[in-house]
Short mmCIF file of C-alpha atoms in Angstrom, two decimals:
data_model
loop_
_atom_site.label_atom_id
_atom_site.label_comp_id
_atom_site.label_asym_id
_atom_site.label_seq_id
_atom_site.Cartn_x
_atom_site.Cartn_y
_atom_site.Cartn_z
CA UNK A 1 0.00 0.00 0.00
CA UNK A 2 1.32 3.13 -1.27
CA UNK A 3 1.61 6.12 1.18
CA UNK A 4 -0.50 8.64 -1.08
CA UNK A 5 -3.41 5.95 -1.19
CA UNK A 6 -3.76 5.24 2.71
CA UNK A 7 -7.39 6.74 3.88
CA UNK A 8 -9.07 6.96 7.29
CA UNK A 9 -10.74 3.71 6.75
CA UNK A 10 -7.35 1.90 6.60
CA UNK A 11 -6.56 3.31 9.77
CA UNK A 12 -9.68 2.24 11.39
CA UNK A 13 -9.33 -1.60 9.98
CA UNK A 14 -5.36 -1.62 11.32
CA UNK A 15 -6.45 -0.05 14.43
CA UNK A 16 -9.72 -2.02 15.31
CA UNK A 17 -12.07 0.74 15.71
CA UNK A 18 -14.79 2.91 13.57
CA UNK A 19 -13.74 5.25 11.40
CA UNK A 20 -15.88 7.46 13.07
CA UNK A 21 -13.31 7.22 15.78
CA UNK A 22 -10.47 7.99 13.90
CA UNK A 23 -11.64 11.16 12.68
CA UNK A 24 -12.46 12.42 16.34
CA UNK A 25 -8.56 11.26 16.98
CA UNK A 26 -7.45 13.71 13.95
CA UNK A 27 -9.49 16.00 15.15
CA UNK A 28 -7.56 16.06 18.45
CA UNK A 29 -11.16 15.26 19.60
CA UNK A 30 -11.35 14.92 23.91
CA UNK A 31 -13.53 12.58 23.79
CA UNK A 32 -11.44 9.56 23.07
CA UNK A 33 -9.68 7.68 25.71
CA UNK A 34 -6.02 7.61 25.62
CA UNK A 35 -5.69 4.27 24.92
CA UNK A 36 -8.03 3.66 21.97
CA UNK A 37 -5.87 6.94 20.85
CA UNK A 38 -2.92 5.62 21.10
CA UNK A 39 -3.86 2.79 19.23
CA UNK A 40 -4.98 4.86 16.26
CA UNK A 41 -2.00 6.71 16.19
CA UNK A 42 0.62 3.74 15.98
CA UNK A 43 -1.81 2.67 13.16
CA UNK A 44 -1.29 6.18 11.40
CA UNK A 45 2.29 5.85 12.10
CA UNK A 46 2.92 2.57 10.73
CA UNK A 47 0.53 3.55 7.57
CA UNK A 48 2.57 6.94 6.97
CA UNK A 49 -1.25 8.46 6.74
CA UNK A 50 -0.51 12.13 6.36
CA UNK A 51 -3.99 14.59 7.57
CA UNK A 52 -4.42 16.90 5.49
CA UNK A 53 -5.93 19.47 8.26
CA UNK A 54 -6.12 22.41 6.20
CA UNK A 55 -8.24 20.71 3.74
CA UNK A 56 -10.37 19.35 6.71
CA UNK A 57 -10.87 22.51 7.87
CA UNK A 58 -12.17 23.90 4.88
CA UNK A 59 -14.71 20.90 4.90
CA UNK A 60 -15.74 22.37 7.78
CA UNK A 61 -16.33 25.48 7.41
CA UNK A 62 -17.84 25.33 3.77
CA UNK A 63 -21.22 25.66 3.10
CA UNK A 64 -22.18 22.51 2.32
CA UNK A 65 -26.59 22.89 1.93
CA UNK A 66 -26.28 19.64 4.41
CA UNK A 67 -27.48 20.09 8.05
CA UNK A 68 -27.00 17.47 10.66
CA UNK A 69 -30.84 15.92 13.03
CA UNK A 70 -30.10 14.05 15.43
CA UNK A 71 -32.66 12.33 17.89
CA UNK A 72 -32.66 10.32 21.29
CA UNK A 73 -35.61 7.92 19.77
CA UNK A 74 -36.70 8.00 16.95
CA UNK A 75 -39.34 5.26 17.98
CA UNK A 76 -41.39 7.74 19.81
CA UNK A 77 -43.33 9.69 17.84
CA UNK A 78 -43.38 12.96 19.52
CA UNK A 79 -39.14 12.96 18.01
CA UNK A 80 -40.56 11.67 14.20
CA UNK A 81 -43.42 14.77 14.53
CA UNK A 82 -40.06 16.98 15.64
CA UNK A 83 -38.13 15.41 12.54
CA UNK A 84 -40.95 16.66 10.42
CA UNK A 85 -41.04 20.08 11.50
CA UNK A 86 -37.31 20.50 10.76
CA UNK A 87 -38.08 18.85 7.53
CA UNK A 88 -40.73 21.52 6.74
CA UNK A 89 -38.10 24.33 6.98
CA UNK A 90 -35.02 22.79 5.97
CA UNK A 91 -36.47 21.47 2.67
CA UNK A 92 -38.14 24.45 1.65
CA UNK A 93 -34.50 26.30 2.21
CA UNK A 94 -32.70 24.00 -0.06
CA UNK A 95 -30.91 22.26 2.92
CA UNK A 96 -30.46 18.19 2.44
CA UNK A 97 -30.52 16.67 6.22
CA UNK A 98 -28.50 13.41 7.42
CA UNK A 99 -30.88 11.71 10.40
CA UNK A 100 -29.72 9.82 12.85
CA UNK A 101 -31.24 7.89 15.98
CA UNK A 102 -29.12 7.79 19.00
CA UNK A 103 -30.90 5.34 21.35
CA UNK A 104 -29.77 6.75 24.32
CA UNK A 105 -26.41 5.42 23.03
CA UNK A 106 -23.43 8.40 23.85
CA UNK A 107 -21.21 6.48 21.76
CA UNK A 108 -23.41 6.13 19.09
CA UNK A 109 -24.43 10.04 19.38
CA UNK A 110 -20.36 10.91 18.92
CA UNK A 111 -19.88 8.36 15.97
CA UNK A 112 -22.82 9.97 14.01
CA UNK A 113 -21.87 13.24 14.81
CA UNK A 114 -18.15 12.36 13.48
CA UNK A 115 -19.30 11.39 10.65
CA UNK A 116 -21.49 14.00 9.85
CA UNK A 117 -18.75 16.44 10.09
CA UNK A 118 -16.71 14.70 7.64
CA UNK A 119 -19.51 15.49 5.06
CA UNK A 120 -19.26 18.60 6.08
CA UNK A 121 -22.66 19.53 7.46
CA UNK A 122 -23.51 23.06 7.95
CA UNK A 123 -24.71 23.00 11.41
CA UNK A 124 -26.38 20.62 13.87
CA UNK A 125 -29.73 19.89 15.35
CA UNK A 126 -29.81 17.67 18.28
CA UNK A 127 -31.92 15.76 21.04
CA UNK A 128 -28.65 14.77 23.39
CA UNK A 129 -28.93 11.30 24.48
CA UNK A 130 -28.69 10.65 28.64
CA UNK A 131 -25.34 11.44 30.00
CA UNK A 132 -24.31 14.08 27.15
CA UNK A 133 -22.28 16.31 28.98
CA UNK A 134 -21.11 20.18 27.65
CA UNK A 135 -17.71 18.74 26.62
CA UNK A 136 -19.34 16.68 23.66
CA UNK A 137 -20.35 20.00 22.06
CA UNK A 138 -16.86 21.34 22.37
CA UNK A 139 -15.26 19.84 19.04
CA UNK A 140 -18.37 21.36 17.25
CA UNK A 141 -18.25 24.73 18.73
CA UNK A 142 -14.53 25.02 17.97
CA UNK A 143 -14.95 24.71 14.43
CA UNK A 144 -17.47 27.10 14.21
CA UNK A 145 -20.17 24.36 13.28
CA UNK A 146 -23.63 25.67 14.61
CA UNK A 147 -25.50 23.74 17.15
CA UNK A 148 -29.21 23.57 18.43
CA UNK A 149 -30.01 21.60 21.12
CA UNK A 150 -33.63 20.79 21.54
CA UNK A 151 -35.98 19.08 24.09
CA UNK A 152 -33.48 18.34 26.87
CA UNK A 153 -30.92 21.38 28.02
CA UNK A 154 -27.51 20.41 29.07
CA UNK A 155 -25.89 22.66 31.23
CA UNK A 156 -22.97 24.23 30.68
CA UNK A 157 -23.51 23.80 26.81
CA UNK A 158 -22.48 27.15 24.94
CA UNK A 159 -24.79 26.31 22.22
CA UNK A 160 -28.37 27.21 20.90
CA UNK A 161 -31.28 25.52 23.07
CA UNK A 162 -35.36 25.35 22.32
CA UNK A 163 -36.66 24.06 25.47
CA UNK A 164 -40.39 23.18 26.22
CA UNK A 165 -42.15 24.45 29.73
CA UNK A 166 -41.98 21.17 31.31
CA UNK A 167 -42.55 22.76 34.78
CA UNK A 168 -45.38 25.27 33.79
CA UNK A 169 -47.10 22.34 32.08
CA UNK A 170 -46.65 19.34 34.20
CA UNK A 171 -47.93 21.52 37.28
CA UNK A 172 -50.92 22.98 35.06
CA UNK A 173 -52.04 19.21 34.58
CA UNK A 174 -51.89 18.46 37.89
CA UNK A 175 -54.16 21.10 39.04
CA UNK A 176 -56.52 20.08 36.56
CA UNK A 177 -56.78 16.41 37.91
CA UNK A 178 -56.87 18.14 41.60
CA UNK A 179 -59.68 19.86 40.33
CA UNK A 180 -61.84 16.63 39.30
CA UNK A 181 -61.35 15.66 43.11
CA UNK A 182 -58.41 13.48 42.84
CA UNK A 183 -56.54 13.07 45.81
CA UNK A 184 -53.50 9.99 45.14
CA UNK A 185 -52.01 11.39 41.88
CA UNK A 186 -49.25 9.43 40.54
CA UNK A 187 -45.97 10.52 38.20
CA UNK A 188 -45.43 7.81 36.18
CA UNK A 189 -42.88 7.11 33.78
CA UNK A 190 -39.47 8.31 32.86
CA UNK A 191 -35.52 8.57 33.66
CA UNK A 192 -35.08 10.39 36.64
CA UNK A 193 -31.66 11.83 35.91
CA UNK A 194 -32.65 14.11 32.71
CA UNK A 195 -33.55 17.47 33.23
CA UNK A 196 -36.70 17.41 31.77
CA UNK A 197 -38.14 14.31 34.09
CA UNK A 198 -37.07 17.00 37.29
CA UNK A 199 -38.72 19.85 35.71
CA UNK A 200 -42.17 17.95 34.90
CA UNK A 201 -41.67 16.02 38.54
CA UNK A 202 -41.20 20.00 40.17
CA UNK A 203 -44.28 20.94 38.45
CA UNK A 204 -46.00 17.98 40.21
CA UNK A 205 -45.41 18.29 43.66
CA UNK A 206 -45.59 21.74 43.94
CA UNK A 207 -48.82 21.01 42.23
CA UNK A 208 -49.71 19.24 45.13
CA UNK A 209 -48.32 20.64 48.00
CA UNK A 210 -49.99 24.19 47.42
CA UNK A 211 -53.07 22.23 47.37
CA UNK A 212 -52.08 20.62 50.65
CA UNK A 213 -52.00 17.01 49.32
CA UNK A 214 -48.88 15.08 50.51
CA UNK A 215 -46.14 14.81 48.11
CA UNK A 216 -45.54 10.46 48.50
CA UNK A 217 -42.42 8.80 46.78
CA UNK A 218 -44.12 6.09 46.54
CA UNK A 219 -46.86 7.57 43.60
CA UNK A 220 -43.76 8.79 41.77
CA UNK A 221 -42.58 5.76 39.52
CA UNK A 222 -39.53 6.33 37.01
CA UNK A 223 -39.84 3.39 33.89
CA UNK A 224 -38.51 3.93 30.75
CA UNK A 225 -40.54 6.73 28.59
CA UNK A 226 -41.89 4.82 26.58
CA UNK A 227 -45.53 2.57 25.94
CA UNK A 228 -43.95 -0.86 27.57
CA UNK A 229 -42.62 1.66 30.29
CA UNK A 230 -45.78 2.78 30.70
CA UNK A 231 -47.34 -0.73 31.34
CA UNK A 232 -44.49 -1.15 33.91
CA UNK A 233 -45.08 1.83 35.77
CA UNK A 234 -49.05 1.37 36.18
CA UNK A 235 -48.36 -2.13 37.52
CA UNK A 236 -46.17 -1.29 40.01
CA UNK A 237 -48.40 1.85 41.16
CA UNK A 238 -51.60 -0.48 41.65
CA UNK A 239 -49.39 -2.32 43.81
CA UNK A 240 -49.37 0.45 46.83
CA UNK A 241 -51.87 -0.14 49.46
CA UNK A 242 -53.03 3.40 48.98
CA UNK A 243 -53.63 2.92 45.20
CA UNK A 244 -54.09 6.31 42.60
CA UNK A 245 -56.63 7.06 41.05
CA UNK A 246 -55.09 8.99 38.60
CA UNK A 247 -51.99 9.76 37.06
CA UNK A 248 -49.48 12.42 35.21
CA UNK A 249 -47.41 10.62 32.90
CA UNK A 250 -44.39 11.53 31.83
CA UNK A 251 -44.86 11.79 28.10
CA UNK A 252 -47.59 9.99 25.52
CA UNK A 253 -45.82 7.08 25.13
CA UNK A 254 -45.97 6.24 28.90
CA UNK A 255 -49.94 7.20 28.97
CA UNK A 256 -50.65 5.13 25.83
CA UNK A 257 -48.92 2.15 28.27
CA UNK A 258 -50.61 2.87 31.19
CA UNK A 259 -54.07 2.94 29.33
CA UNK A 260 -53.19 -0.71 28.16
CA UNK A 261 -51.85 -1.84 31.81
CA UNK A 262 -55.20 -1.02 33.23
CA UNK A 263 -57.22 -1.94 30.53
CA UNK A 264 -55.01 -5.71 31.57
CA UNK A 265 -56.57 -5.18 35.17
CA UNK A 266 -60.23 -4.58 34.06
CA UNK A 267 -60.14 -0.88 34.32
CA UNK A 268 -60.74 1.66 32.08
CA UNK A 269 -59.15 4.85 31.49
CA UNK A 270 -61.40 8.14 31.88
CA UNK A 271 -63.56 6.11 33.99
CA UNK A 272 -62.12 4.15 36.46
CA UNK A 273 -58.71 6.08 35.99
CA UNK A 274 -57.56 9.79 34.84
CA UNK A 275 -54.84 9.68 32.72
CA UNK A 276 -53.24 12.87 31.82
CA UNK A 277 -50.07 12.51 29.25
CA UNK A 278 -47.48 15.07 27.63
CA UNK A 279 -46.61 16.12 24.41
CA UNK A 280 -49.44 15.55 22.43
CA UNK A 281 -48.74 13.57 19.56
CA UNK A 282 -51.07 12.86 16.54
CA UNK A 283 -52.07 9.71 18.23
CA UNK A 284 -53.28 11.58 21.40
CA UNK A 285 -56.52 12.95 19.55
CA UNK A 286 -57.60 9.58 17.65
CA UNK A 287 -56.89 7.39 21.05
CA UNK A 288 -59.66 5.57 22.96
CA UNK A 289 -60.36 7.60 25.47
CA UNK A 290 -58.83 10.55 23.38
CA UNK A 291 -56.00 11.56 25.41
CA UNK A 292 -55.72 14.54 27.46
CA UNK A 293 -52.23 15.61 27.52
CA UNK A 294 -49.81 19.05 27.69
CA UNK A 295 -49.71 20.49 24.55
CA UNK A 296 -46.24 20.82 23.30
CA UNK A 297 -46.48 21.48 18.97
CA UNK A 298 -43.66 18.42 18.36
CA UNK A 299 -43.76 19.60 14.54
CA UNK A 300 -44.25 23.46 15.88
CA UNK A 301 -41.10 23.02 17.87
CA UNK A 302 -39.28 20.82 14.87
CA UNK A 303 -39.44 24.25 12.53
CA UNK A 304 -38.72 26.59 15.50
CA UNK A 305 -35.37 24.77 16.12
CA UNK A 306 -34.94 24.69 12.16
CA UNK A 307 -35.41 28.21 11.86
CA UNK A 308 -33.00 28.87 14.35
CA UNK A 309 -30.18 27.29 13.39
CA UNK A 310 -30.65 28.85 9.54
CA UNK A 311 -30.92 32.34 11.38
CA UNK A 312 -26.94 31.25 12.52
CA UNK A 313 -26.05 29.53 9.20
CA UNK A 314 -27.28 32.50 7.40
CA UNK A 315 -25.61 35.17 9.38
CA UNK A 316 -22.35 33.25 9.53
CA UNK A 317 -22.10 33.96 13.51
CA UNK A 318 -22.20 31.36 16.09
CA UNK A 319 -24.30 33.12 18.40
CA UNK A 320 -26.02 30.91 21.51
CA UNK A 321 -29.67 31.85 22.03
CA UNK A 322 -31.99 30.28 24.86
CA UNK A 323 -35.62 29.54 24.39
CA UNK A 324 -38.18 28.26 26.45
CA UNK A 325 -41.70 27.31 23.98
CA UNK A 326 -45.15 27.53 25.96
CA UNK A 327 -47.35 24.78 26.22
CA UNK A 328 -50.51 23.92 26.72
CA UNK A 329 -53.36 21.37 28.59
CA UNK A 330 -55.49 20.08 26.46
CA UNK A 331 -58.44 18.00 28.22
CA UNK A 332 -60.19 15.62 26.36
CA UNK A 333 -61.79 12.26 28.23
CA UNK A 334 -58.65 10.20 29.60
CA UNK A 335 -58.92 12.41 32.44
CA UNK A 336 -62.18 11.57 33.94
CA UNK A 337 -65.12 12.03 31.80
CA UNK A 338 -67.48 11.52 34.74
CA UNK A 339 -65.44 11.19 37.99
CA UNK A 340 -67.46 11.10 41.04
CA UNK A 341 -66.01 12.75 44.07
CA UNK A 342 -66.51 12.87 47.74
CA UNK A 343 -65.46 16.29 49.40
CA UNK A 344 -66.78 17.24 53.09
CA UNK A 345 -69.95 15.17 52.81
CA UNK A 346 -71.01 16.77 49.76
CA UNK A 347 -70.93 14.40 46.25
CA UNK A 348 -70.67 16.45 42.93
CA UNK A 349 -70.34 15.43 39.16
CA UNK A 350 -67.55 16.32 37.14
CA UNK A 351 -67.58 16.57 33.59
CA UNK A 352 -64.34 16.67 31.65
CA UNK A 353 -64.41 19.05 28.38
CA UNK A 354 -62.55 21.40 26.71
CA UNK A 355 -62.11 23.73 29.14
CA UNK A 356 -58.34 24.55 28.82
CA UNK A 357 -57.58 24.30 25.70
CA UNK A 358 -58.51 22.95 22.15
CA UNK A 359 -57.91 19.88 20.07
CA UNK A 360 -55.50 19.13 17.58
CA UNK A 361 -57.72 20.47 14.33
CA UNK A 362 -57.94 24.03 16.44
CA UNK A 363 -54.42 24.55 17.18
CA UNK A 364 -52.79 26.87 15.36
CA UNK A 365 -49.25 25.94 14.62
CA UNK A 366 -47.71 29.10 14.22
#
């Protein structure tokens, strides 16, 4: 093998590793461990490869019309409703986008990021997987590469971010199911070390406690956010002697679970058990009992974070702006279409409508 014809995926085959990896080790990248980088750099030393970092850098910082999405889970479809909303406003700017699904794997979130820089994307929208720390962003921000995050903020991060108002909304559904005269309100659903699980769990309790309800650990139940997580969490809430008898849920995914876990124990949702989700996806309108949820615009927030990072690309300034979207409770029947209640000897009918906000065909997206 000639010296002129050596590439970066001869390196990666001699050294053992993705060529993903490699690039992050040109790239003086911190976010390989020394000894995988040691290892790639014998292999570059025995090859004679030769980097070429001014032409690298010009990859870089070329417009390239290619822009970078990548999501936590793409199986959940409040992050393919996102996708489309970035779609929407990237297409119609003559930008081509690379996708990419994470999983919740950091690794995998690095490798595709890598790689997308060696095709020299534009600039970067991204739902961080768990664990993605400020440091990951670093490489990115150093080349001048714009970056978005969305949905979850990480701290420290000196890049773009479109949050939602997890707090705002998760306490605004709780006072809602407060008001139908429930008393044991569960949190189910969700990884308790992202920021957005704390903010929707803050919104909760304090939900609660200015009511003068008692805050239990016991009704709060992390599972994994999504529908089989859901199923998870219901069972194991139905297994405290002082049972809900309704619940927040962490996102729609986890409600769509928890309507199938009781629905598995003879109960049904809206009326034997309010169910109040978050996010709103497409499926939350069409769902039986149509599900009341906070009101988030997935595709709304999709072309907000698109427009965003063009307002960077087309200004050629790396320039870190915070935003926090409002949301909004939508009731519809999953709540408690006709929940009786019991409050100082007096027994009153509740019906569940519309009263806080609107269904999907009303909403304006704007």
């Amino acid at each position: 093998m000639t010296r002129s014809r050596v590439t970066v995926v001869d390196i990666a085959q001699a050294a053992g590793v993705s060529k993903s990896t490699v690039s992050l080790v040109l790239q003086a990248s911190p976010l390989v461990n020394e000894q995988t980088r040691a290892k790639v750099n014998a292999a570059i030393r025995e090859l004679g490869y030769v980097y070429n970092r001014g032409a690298a850098n010009l990859r870089q910082t070329a417009s390239s019309k290619i822009v970078g999405i990548v999501v936590n889970d793409l199986t959940n479809s409040f992050f393919a409703e996102l996708a489309v909303g970035m779609d929407m406003v990237m297409q119609s700017a003559g930008f081509v986008q690379f996708l990419a699904n994470t999983g919740e794997s950091i690794d995998r979130q690095r490798e595709v990021i890598a790689s997308m820089r060696e095709h020299g994307i534009s600039g970067l929208i991204i739902s961080p997987a768990r664990g993605t720390e400020a440091a990951d962003f670093k490489p990115l921000t150093a080349a001048g590469v714009p970056v978005v995050v969305v949905v979850r903020n990480i701290a420290g991060a000196k890049v773009s971010s479109l949050l939602s108002d997890n707090y705002a909304g998760a306490r605004q559904a709780t006072e809602h199911l407060i008001s139908l005269g429930h008393r044991r309100i569960a949190f189910l659903g969700g990884f308790s070390d992202t920021a957005v699980s704390g903010e929707r769990m803050l919104g909760y309790r304090e939900a609660l406690a200015a009511a003068g309800l008692d805050v239990d650990a016991a009704l709060m139940v992390n599972s994994a956010p999504s529908r089989a997580g859901g199923v998870t969490a219901i069972e194991r809430a139905m297994l405290i002697a002082d049972r809900p008898t309704a619940a927040l849920c962490f996102n729609d995914a986890v409600a769509f679970g928890v309507c199938d876990g009781l629905r598995a124990r003879g109960l049904e949702p809206g009326r034997d058990f309010g169910v109040v989700g978050f996010d709103d996806v497409i499926e939350a309108e069409t769902a039986v009992p149509a599900l009341t949820t906070v009101s988030v615009d997935p595709q709304g927030m999709g072309r907000r974070a698109a427009q965003m990072l063009l307002k960077q690309i087309n200004s050629g300034r790396v320039e870190a702006e915070a935003q926090v979207a409002s949301v909004r409770l939508v009731v519809r029947q999953s709540c408690g279409a006709t929940l009786k209640t019991w409050d100082g000897g007096a027994t009153h009918d509740t019906a569940s409508h519309d009263t806080v906000g609107t269904d999907r065909r009303q909403h304006d997206r704007a």
